[in-house]
Each structure stands twice: as C-alpha cells, then as structure tokens.
Short mmCIF file of C-alpha atoms in Angstrom, two decimals:
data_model
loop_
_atom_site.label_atom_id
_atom_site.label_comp_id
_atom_site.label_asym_id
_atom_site.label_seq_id
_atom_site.Cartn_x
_atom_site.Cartn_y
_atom_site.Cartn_z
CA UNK E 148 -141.16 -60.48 59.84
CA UNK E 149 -139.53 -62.82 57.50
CA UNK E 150 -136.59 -65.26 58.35
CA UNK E 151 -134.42 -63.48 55.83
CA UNK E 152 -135.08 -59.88 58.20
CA UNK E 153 -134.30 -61.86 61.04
CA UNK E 154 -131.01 -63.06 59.91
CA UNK E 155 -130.06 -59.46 58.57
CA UNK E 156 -131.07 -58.32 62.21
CA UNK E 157 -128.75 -61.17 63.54
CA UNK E 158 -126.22 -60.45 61.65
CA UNK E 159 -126.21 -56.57 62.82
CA UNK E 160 -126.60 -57.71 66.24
CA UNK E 161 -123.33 -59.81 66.08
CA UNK E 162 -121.13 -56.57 64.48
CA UNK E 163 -122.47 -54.63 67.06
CA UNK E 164 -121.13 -57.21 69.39
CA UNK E 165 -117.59 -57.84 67.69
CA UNK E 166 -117.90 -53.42 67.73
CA UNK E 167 -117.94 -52.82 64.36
CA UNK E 168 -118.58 -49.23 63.33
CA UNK E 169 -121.71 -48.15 61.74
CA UNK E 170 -119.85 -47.30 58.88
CA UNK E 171 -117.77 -50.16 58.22
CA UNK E 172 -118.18 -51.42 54.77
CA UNK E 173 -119.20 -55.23 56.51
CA UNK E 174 -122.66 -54.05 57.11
CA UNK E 175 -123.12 -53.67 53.48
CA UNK E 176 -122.38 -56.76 52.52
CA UNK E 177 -124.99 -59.12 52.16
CA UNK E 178 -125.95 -61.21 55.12
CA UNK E 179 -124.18 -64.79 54.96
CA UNK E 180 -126.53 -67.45 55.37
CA UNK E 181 -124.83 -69.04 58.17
CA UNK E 182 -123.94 -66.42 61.13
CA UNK E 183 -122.19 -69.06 63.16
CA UNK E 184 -119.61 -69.62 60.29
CA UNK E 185 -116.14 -69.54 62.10
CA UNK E 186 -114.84 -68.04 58.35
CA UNK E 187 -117.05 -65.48 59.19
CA UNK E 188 -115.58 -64.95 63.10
CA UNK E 189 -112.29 -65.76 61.89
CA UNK E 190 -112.36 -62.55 59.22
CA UNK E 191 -113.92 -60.23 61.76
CA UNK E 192 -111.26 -61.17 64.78
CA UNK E 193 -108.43 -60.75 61.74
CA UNK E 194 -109.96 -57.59 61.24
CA UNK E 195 -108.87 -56.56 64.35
CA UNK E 196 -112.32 -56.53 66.15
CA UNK E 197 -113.24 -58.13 69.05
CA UNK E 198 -116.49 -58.72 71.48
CA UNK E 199 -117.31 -56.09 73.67
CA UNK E 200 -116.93 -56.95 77.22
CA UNK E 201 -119.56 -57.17 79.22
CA UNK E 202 -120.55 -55.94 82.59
CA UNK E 203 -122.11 -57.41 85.38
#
C-alpha cells in the first residue's frame, strides 16, 4: 500500500465522516495533501455538512 493510497483512503474516511454522499462531486477531486487543513474543514462545514454523531 503506498502513502499516496493511504491518504486517498483518509481522505474518503473523513467525507464519510462529515456524511458526504457517494456521489458528491468532492470525492472526485484529487486528494489534498494535507487532510487536517482547516480550508479544507472550513469548505466542507460551509457546504452544509457536518460529522455524524456518534453513538455510545
């Protein structure tokens, strides 16, 4: 597995998390290089998603 599959996996991981759709045209974009970029929160919460909650 190489780092730059593990980033794209990442990157999934955290729309899945912020519940973007499957189909949404941000999981075609390239992966950023840095997934902790708070541009890159900041566009996804003005988006209008959000985390998921989560259960305990």
């Amino acid at each position: 597995m190489t780092p730059q599959y593990m980033r794209y996996v990442l990157f999934q991981k955290m729309l899945d998390v912020y519940q973007v759709p499957k189909d949404h045209a941000m999981r075609t974009k390239s992966t950023p290089t840095r997934l902790d970029d708070p541009d890159l929160i900041g566009k996804l919460k003005e988006m209008g998603f959000a985390k998921a909650k989560t259960y305990h």
